[in-house]
XYZ file of C-alpha atoms in Angstrom:
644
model
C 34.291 44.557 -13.974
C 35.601 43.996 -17.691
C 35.265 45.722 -20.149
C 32.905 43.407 -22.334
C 30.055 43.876 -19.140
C 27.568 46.006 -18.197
C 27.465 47.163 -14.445
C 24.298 44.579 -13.884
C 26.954 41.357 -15.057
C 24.786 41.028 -18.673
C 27.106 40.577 -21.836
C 28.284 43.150 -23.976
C 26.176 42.488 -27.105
C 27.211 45.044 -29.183
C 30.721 43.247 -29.157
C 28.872 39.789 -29.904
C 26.654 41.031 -33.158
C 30.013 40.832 -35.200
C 30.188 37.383 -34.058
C 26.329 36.754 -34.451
C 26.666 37.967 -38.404
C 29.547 35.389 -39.034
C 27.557 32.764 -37.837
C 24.260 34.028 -40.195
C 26.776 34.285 -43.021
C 27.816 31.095 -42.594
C 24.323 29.586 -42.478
C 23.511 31.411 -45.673
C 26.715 30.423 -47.320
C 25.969 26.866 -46.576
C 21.930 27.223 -47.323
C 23.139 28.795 -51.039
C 25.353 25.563 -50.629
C 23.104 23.123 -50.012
C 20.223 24.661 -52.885
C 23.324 24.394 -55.734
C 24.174 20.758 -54.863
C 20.336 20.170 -54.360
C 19.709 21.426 -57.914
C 22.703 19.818 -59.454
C 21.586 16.346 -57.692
C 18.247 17.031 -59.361
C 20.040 17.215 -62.318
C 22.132 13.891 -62.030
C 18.420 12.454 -60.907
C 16.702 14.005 -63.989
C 19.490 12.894 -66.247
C 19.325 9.173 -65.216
C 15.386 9.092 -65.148
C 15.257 10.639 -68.630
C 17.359 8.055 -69.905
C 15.326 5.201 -68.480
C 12.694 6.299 -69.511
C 13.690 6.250 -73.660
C 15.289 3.131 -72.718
C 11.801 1.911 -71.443
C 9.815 3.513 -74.138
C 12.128 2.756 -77.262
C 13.005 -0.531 -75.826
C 16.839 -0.011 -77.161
C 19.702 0.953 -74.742
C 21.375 1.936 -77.575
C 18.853 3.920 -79.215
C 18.152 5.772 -75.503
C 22.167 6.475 -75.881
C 21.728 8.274 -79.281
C 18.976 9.857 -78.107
C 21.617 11.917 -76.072
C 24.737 11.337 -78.358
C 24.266 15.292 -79.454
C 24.425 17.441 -76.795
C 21.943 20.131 -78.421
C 19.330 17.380 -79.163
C 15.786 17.660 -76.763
C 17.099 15.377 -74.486
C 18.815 17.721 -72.307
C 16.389 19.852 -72.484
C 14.143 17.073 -71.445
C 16.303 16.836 -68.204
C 16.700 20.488 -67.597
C 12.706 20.218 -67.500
C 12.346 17.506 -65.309
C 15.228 18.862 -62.639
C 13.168 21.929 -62.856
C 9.861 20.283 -61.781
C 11.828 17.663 -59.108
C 13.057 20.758 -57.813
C 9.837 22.372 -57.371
C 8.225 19.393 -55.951
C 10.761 19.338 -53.509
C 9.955 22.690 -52.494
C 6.015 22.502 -52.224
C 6.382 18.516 -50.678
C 9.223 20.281 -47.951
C 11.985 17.544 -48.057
C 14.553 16.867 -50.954
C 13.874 13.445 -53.081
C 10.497 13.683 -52.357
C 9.516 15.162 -55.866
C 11.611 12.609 -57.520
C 9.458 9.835 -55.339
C 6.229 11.308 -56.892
C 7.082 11.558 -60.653
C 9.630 8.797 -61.096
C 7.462 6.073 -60.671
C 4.216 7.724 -62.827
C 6.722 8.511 -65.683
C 7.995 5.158 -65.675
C 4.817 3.545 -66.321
C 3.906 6.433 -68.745
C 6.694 4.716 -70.605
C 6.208 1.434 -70.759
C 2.025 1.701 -71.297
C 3.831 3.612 -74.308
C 6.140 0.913 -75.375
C 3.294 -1.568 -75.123
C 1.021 0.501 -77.136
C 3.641 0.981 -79.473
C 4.763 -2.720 -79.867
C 1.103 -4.237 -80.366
C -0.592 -0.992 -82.388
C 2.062 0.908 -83.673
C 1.355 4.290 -82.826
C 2.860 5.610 -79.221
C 1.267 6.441 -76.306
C -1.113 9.950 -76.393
C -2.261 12.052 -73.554
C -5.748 11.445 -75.464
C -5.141 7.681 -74.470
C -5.722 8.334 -70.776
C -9.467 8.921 -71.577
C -10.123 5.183 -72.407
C -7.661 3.740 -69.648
C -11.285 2.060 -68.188
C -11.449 0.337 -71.508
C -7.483 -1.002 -71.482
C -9.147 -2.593 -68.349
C -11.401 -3.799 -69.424
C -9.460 -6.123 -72.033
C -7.083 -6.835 -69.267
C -8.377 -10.643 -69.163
C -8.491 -11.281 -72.561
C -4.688 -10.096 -72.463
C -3.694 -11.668 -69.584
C -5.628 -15.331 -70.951
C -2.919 -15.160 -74.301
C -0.052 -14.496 -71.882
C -0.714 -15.912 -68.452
C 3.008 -15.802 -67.249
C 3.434 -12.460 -68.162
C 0.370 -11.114 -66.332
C 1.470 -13.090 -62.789
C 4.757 -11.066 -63.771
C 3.542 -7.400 -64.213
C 1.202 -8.304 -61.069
C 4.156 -8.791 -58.965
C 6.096 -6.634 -60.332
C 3.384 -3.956 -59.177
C 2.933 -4.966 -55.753
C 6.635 -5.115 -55.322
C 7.311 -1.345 -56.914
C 4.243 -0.098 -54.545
C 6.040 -1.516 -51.277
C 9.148 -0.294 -52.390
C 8.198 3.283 -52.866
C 5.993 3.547 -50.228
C 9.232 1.820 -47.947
C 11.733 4.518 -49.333
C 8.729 7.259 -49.022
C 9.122 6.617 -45.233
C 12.929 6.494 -45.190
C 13.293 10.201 -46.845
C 10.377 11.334 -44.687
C 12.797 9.805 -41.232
C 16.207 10.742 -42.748
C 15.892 14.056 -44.460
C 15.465 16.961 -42.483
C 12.611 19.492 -43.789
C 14.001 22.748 -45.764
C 13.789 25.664 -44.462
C 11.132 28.180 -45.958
C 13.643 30.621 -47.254
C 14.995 27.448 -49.049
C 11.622 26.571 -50.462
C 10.462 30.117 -51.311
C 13.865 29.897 -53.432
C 13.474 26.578 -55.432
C 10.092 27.481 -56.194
C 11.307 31.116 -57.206
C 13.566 29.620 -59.554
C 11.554 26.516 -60.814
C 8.039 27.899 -61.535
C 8.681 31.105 -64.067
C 10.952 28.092 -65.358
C 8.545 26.034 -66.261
C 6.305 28.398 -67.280
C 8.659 29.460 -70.128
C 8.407 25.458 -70.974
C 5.026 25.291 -71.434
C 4.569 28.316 -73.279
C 6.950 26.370 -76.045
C 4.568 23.517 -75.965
C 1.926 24.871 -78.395
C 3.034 23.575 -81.854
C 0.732 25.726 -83.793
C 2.829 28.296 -83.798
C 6.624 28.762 -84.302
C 9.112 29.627 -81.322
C 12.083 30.663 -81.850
C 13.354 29.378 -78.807
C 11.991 25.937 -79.468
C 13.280 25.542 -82.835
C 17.102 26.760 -81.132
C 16.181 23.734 -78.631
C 15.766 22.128 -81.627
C 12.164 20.528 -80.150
C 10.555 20.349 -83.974
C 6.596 19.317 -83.924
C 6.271 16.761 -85.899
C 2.839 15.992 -86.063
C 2.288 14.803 -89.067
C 4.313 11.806 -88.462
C 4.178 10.768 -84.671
C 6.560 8.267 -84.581
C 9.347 10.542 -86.048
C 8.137 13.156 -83.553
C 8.438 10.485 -80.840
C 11.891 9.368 -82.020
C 13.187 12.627 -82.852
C 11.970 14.116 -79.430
C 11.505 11.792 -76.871
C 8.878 10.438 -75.453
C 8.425 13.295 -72.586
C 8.250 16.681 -74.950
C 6.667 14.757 -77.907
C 3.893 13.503 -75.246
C 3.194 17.355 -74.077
C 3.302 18.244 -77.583
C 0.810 16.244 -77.840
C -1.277 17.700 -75.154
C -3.024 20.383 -76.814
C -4.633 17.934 -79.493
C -8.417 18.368 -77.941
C -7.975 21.563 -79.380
C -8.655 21.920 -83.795
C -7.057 24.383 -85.220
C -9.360 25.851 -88.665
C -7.972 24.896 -91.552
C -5.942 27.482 -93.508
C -8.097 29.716 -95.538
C -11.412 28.601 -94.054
C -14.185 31.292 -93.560
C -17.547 31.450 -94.190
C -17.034 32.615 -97.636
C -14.694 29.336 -98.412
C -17.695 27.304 -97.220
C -19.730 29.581 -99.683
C -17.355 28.582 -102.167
C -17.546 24.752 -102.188
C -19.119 24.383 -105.460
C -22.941 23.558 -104.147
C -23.842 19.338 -104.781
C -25.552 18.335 -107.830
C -27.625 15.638 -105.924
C -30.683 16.439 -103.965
C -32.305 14.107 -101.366
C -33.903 11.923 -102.703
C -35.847 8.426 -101.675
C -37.445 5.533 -103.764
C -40.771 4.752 -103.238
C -40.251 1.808 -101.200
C -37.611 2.394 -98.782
C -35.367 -0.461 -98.372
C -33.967 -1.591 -95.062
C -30.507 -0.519 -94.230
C -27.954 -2.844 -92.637
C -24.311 -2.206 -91.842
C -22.042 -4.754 -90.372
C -18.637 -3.942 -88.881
C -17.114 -6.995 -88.248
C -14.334 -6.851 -85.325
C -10.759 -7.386 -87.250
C -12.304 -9.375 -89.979
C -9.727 -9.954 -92.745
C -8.007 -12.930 -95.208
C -5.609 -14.328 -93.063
C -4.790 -16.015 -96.763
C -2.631 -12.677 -97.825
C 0.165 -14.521 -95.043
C 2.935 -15.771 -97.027
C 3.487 -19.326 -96.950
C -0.003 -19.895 -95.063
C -2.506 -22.268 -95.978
C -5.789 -22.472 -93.814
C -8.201 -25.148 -95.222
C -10.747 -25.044 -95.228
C -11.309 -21.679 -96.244
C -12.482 -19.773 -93.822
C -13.993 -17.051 -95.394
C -15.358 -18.788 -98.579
C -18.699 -16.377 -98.602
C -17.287 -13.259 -98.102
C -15.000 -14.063 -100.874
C -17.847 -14.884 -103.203
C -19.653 -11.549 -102.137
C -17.076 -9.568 -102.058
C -17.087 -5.754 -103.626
C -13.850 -4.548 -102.787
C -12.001 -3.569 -99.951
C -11.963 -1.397 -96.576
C -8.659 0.790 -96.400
C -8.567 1.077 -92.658
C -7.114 4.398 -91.496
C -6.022 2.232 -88.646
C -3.856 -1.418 -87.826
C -4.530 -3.699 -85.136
C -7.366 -1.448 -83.192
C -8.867 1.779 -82.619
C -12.099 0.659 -84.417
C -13.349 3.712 -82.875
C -11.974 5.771 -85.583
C -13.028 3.657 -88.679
C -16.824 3.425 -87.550
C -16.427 7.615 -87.235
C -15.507 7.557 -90.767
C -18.149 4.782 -92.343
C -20.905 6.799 -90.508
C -20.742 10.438 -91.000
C -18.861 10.659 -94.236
C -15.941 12.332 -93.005
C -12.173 11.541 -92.633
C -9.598 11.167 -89.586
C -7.127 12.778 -92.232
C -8.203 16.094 -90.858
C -7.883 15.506 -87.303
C -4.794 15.324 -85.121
C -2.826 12.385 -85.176
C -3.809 10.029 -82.446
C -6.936 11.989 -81.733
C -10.267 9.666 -81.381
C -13.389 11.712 -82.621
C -15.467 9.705 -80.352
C -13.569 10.690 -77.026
C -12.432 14.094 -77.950
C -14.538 15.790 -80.649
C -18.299 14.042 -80.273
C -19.994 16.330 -77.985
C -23.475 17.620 -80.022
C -25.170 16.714 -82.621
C -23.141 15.608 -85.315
C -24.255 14.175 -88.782
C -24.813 11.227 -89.639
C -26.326 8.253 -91.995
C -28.363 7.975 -89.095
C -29.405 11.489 -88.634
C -30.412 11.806 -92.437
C -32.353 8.395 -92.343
C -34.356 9.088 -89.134
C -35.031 12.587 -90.531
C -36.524 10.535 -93.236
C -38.862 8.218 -91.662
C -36.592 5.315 -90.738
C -35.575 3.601 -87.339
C -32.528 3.931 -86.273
C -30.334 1.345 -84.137
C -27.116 0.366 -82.789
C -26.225 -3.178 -82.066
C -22.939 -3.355 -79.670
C -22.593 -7.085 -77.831
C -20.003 -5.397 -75.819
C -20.155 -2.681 -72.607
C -22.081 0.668 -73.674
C -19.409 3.012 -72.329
C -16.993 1.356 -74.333
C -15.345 3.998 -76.588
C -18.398 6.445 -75.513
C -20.236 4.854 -77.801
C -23.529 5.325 -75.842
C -23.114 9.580 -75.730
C -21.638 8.996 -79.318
C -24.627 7.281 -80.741
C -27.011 9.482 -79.726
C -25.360 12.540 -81.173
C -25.525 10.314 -84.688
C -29.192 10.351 -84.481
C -29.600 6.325 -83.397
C -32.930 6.219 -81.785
C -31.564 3.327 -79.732
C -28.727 1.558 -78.974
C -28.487 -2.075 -77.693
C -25.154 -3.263 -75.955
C -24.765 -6.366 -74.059
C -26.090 -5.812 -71.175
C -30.208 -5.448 -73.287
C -29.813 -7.806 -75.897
C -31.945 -10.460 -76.005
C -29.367 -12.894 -76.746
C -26.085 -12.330 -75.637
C -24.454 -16.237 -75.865
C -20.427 -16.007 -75.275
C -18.540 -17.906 -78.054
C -14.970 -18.113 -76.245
C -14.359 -15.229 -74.069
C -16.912 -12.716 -75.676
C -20.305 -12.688 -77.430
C -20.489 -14.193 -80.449
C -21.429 -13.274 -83.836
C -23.940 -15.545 -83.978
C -25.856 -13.610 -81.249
C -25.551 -10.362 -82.787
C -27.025 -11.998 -86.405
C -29.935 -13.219 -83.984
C -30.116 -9.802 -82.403
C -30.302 -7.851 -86.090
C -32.583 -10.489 -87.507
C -35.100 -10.132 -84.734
C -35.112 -6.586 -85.490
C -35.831 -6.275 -88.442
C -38.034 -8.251 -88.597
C -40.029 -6.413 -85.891
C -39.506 -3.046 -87.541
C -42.833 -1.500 -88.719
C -40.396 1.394 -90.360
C -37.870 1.208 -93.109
C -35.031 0.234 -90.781
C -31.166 1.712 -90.528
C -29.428 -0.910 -88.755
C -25.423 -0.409 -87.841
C -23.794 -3.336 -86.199
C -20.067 -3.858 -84.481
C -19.387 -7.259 -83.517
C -16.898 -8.539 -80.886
C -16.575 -11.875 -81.094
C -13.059 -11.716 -82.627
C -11.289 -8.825 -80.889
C -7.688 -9.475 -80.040
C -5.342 -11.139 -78.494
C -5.760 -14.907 -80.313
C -4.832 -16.997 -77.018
C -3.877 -20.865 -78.972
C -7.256 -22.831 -78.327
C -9.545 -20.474 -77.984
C -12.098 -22.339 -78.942
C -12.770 -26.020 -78.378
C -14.211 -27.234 -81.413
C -11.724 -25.664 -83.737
C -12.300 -27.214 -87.737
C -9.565 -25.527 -89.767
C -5.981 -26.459 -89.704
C -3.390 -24.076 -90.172
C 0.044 -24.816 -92.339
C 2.691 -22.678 -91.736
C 6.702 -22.297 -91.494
C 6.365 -20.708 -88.013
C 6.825 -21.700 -84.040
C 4.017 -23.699 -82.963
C 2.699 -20.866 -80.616
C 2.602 -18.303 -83.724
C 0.354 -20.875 -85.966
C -2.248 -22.063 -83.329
C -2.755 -18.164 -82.661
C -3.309 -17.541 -86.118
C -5.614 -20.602 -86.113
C -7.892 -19.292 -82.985
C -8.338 -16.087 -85.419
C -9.214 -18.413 -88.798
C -11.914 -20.049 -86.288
C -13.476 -16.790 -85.538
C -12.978 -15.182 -89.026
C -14.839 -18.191 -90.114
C -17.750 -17.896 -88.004
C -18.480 -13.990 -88.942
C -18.411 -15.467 -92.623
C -20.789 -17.819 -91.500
C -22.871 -14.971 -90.384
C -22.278 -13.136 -92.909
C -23.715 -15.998 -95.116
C -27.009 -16.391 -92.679
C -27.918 -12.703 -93.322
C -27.740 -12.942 -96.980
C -29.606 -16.044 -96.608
C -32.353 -14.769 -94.266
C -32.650 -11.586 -96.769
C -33.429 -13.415 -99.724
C -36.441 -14.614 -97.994
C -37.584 -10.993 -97.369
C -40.451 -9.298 -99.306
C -39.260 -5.770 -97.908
C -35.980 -4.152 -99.925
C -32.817 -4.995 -97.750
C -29.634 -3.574 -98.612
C -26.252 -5.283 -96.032
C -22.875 -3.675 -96.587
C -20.033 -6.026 -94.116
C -16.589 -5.122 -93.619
C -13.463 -5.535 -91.010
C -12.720 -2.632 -89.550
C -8.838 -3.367 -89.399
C -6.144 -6.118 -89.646
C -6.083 -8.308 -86.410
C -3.478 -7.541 -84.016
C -1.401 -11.275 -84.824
C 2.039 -9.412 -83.707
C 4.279 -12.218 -83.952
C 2.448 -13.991 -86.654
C 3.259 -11.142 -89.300
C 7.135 -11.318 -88.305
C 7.480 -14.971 -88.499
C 5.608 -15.047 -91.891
C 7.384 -12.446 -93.494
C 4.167 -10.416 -93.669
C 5.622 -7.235 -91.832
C 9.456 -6.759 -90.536
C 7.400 -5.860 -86.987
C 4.552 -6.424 -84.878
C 2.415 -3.727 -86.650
C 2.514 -1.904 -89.661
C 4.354 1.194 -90.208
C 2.057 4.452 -90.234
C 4.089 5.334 -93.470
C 4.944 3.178 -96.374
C 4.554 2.251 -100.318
C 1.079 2.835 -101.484
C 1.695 -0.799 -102.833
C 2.420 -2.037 -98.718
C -0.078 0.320 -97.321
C -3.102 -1.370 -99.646
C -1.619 -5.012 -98.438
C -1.368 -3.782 -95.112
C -4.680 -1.885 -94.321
C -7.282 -3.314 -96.805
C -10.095 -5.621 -95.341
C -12.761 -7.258 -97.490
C -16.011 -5.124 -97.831
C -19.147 -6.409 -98.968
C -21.688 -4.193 -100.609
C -24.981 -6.198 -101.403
C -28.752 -5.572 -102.257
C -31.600 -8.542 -102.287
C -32.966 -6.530 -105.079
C -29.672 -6.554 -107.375
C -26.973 -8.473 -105.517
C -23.240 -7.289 -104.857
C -22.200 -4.008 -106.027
C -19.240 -5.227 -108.061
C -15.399 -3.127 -108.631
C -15.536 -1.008 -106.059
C -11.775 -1.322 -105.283
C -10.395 0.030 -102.227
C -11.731 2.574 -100.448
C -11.718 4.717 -97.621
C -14.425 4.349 -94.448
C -15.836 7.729 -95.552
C -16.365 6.659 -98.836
C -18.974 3.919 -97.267
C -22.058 5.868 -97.379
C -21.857 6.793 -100.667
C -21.575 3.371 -102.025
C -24.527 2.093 -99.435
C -26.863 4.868 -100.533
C -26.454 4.143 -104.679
C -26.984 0.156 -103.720
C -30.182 1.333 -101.606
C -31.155 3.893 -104.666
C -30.752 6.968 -102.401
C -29.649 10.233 -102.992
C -28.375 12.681 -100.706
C -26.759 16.490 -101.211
C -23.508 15.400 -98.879
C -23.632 11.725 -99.078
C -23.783 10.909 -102.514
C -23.654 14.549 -104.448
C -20.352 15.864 -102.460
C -18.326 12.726 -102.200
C -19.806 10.960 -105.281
C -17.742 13.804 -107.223
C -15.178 13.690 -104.610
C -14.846 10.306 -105.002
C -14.708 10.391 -109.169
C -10.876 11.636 -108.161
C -10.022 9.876 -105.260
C -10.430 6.427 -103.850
C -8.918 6.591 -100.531
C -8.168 9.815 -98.521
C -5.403 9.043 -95.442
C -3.428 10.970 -93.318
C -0.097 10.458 -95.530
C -1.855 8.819 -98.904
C -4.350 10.012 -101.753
C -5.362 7.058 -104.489
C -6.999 7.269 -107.007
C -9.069 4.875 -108.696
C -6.572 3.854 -111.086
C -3.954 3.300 -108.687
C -2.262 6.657 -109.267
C -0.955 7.831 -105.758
C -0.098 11.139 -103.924
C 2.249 10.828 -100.571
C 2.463 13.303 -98.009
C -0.066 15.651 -99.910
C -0.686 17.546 -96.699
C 2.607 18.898 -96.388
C 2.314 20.210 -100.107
C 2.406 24.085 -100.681
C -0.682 23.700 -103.094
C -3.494 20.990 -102.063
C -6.091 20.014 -104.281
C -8.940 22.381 -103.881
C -11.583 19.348 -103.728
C -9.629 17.746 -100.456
C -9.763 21.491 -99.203
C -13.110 21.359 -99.358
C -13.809 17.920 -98.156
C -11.306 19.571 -95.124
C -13.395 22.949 -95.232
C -17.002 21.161 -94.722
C -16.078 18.544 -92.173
C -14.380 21.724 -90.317
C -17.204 23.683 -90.229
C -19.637 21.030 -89.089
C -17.720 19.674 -86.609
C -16.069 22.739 -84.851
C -17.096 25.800 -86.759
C -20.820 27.489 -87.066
C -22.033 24.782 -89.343
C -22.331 27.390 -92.300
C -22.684 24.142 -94.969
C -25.454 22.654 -93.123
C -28.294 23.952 -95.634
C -26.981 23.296 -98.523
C -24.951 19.880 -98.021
C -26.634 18.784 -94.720
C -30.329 20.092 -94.489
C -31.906 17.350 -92.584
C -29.685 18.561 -89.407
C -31.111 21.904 -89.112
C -33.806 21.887 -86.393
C -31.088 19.480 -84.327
C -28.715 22.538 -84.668
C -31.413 24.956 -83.807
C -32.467 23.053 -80.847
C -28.983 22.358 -80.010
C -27.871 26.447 -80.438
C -31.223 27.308 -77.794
């Protein structure tokens, strides 16, 4: 017998564990193999999907290639981050490629939503934005109606990127052979403390060291230089802990003690006029176009009423955020960038014109001709105080005037009433009618003609928005009309909430250099660029004349001295507020004389009476509501029943 046996014939297998331990080093050698070419695939794969994604989202191959030009800029960080997550996807999904399957495609779309948003609003695209994706729906047909083609396109395009990827799904499932769970433990060993690290940087609030070596600078005070500057992936993250208001420097209790304590006490005349705000959807004097002549004039009244002028805080939509301001007084300038009160911050009682006016007597109600949910405007109202609000679906009259309901419903709707009303009546009123896109022939018995320098698609757009712009004037007219008539006090204030969203239009007249207009600019091209007429107007007096332009929060002030109304917040606070400044933006202060601060916020001293206006919208918004006797009294059995 040889050597290598036993006496029974069985192998010697102390002589074959030397052998056995080759082979189980070689296996290891080529596992640690197999995870260093996985990872630096994931790399390669990271690298490339980065890059299409800035190409996507900037819409510039050669601005995605200086995004990367530096090799110490956030974009390779960017791809470190994303190899890092591929890599643990792999790991918990079991086969390689199977992570990159699962984000590609989401962060892709993430991408171009953002260019979109970006090309036809100006501001990019905002984790925040996901919480009214039912509402980009909801336009869908009024977007797909201006560019038909384009939606067939994106249509197929979908249906053809779902079979694919479900296709290649299957393939890697077939073709790939599953890792082993050494292999997995391993990637996920290495990718999850990782990432953890990366999301620990993500909180711009408060400096990292590590970050600012990465050279990932939060810029939140100017989004589209943070977007630029870091790419679309970090500067979206960045943007992920917005729900979340930090307190203003300095503010305490004592600050609020501090604010020098209003002059004005509430106050209400004997016979309490009715109240009634209109907010007319993108209303605005298409006239301001260079080399545009639209006869006839389309807004003829409003011009003859006119006060002064709405500085929008926005361009081209979000009316959410301007009817925040015109109600309650306060200002957007304090909250993040690309934040939307109503989504994000509106969650309890809040104050409001309405809240003060019910509190004295007066019956309160919210005219919508659009869906209720719509900007959670139904939850939203009824934290203002509106004893009711009616949307499309329980008017009485809800006629369609081109794709949506028309103004003229919504006059019918307000008229009826108030003249039902046995109460002195607060009335606040967003119309739809003309909301965006302006499809060419939107409506079929268009009047005015449009002469312009442009391509023929750019001026019959521009004339489907004269056509509706005319009608709210028309409306506009009918109200003042029907008011005269009344023996009860009736004070109207009517405004556009923002420029219309005419993209092409304002290139081809020379209005704007792009689609939208720039977030930053020349006080001088941010007043062109943002103002929308405002109407201020009493059957008892008539128009409140010189108002100039001001800021949404500035509009119950001016209401409430047409209606003879005082009020410790409304009219005592920002009346003196408003003896300094006009308009009060995220990057702008005016004055009333036209004498303007820029970027005041990023200022080592601020003036103390913005710090307060900051300090008292703080406090009853987020903080313990320390302000509320003194500058908002009427709200303090809502925030003891609300505390219980």
């Amino acid at each position: 017998m040889g050597k290598c046996e036993l006496a029974n014939g069985r192998p010697d297998f102390a002589e074959q564990a030397p052998q056995a331990d080759k082979a189980l080093s070689r296996r290891s050698r080529a596992a640690i193999f197999a995870g260093i070419r996985h990872a630096v695939l994931m790399v390669l794969a990271s690298a490339a999907l980065v890059f299409a994604i800035e190409w996507i989202f900037r819409g510039d191959f050669a601005g995605a290639v200086a995004f990367f030009a530096q090799p110490y800029k956030p974009g390779w960080t960017t791809v470190l981050v994303f190899a890092l997550v591929l890599l643990g996807l792999d790991a918990l999904l079991g086969r390689a490629w199977l992570g990159l399957l699962a984000v590609a495609p989401l962060a892709l779309a993430l991408a171009f939503v953002g260019y979109q948003k970006s090309l036809y609003l100006g501001d990019p695209l905002f984790p925040t934005d996901i919480l009214f994706a039912r509402q980009i729906f909801e336009l869908l047909p009024l977007l797909v109606g201006e560019r038909p083609w384009t939606g067939i396109a994106l249509v197929l395009g979908l249906v053809l990127a779902i079979t694919g990827l479900l296709y290649t799904w299957r393939f890697v499932q077939r073709r790939v052979p599953r890792m082993s769970y050494k292999g997995r433990a391993a990637r996920l060993a290495l990718a999850l403390p990782a990432l953890a690290f990366f999301v620990s940087l993500m909180d711009y609030a408060t400096f990292s060291w590590t970050r600012d070596r990465l050279q990932i600078i939060p810029m939140m005070w100017d989004q589209k230089e943070n977007y630029a500057s870091n790419g679309f992936t970090l500067a979206f993250a960045l943007n992920v802990p917005m729900a979340h208001v930090a307190a203003p420097n300095g503010y305490s209790d004592k600050a609020v003690d501090s604010v020098p304590k209003p002059v004005a006490d509430t106050a209400l005349p004997d016979e309490r006029p009715d109240i009634i705000m209109v907010m007319s959807e993108s209303f605005w004097d298409a006239g301001k176009l260079p080399g545009v002549t639209i006869t006839p004039d389309p807004i003829a009244s409003t011009r003859a009423l006119q006060s002064g002028e709405m500085f929008s805080p926005e361009f081209g939509g979000m009316t959410a955020n301007v009817e925040f301001e015109a109600l309650t007084g306060f200002s957007n300038a304090f909250l993040p960038a690309g934040s939307i009160p109503y989504q994000q911050y509106v969650r309890k009682p809040l104050p409001s014109m309405a809240t003060f006016l019910r509190s004295e007597g007066y019956q309160t109600l919210a005219i919508h001709p659009g869906t209720d949910w719509f900007w959670n405007r139904s939850n939203v109202y009824k934290a203002f105080g509106f004893d009711e609000f009616r949307s499309e679906k329980t008017m009485t009259s809800a006629v369609k005037r081109g794709p949506l309901v028309s103004d003229e419903s919504m006059t019918d709707e307000i008229v009826a009433a108030a003249d039902a009303a046995e109460n002195p009546l607060f009335l606040f009123a967003v119309s739809l009618q003309n909301h965006g896109p302006y499809e060419p022939n939107r409506y079929g018995n268009a009047v005015h003609d449009v002469h312009a320098q442009t391509s023929d698609w750019a001026r019959a757009s521009l004339a489907s928005f004269a056509e509706g712009a005319a009608d709210s004037d028309r409306e506009l007219q009918r109200l003042i009309d029907w008011a005269q008539k009344r023996k009860r006090p009736t004070v109207i204030a009517f405004f556009g909430d923002h420029l219309p969203p005419l993209g092409p239009v304002y290139v081809e007249t020379g209005f704007l250099r792009t689609n939208v207009a720039p977030r930053k600019d020349t006080p001088e091209n941010m007043l062109l660029h943002r103002s929308t007429p405002l109407v201020v107007w009493s059957n008892r007096s008539g128009k409140a004349d010189g108002l100039g332009a001001v800021s949404p929060a500035f509009l119950p002030l001016h209401v409430f001295s047409v209606a003879g109304i005082s009020h410790p917040y409304y009219t005592g606070f920002l009346g003196g507020l408003h003896q300094r400044y006009s308009v009060v933006e995220r990057s702008l202060l005016l004055t009333g004389n036209g004498e303007a601060t820029l970027d005041w916020a990023r200022q080592k001293q601020i003036d103390p009476a913005i710090r307060d206006f900051r300090y008292l919208q703080y406090d009853m918004m987020f903080g313990k509501r320390h302000a509320a006797p003194d500058f908002f009294p009427e709200t303090i059995g809502d925030i003891i029943a609300d505390a219980s």
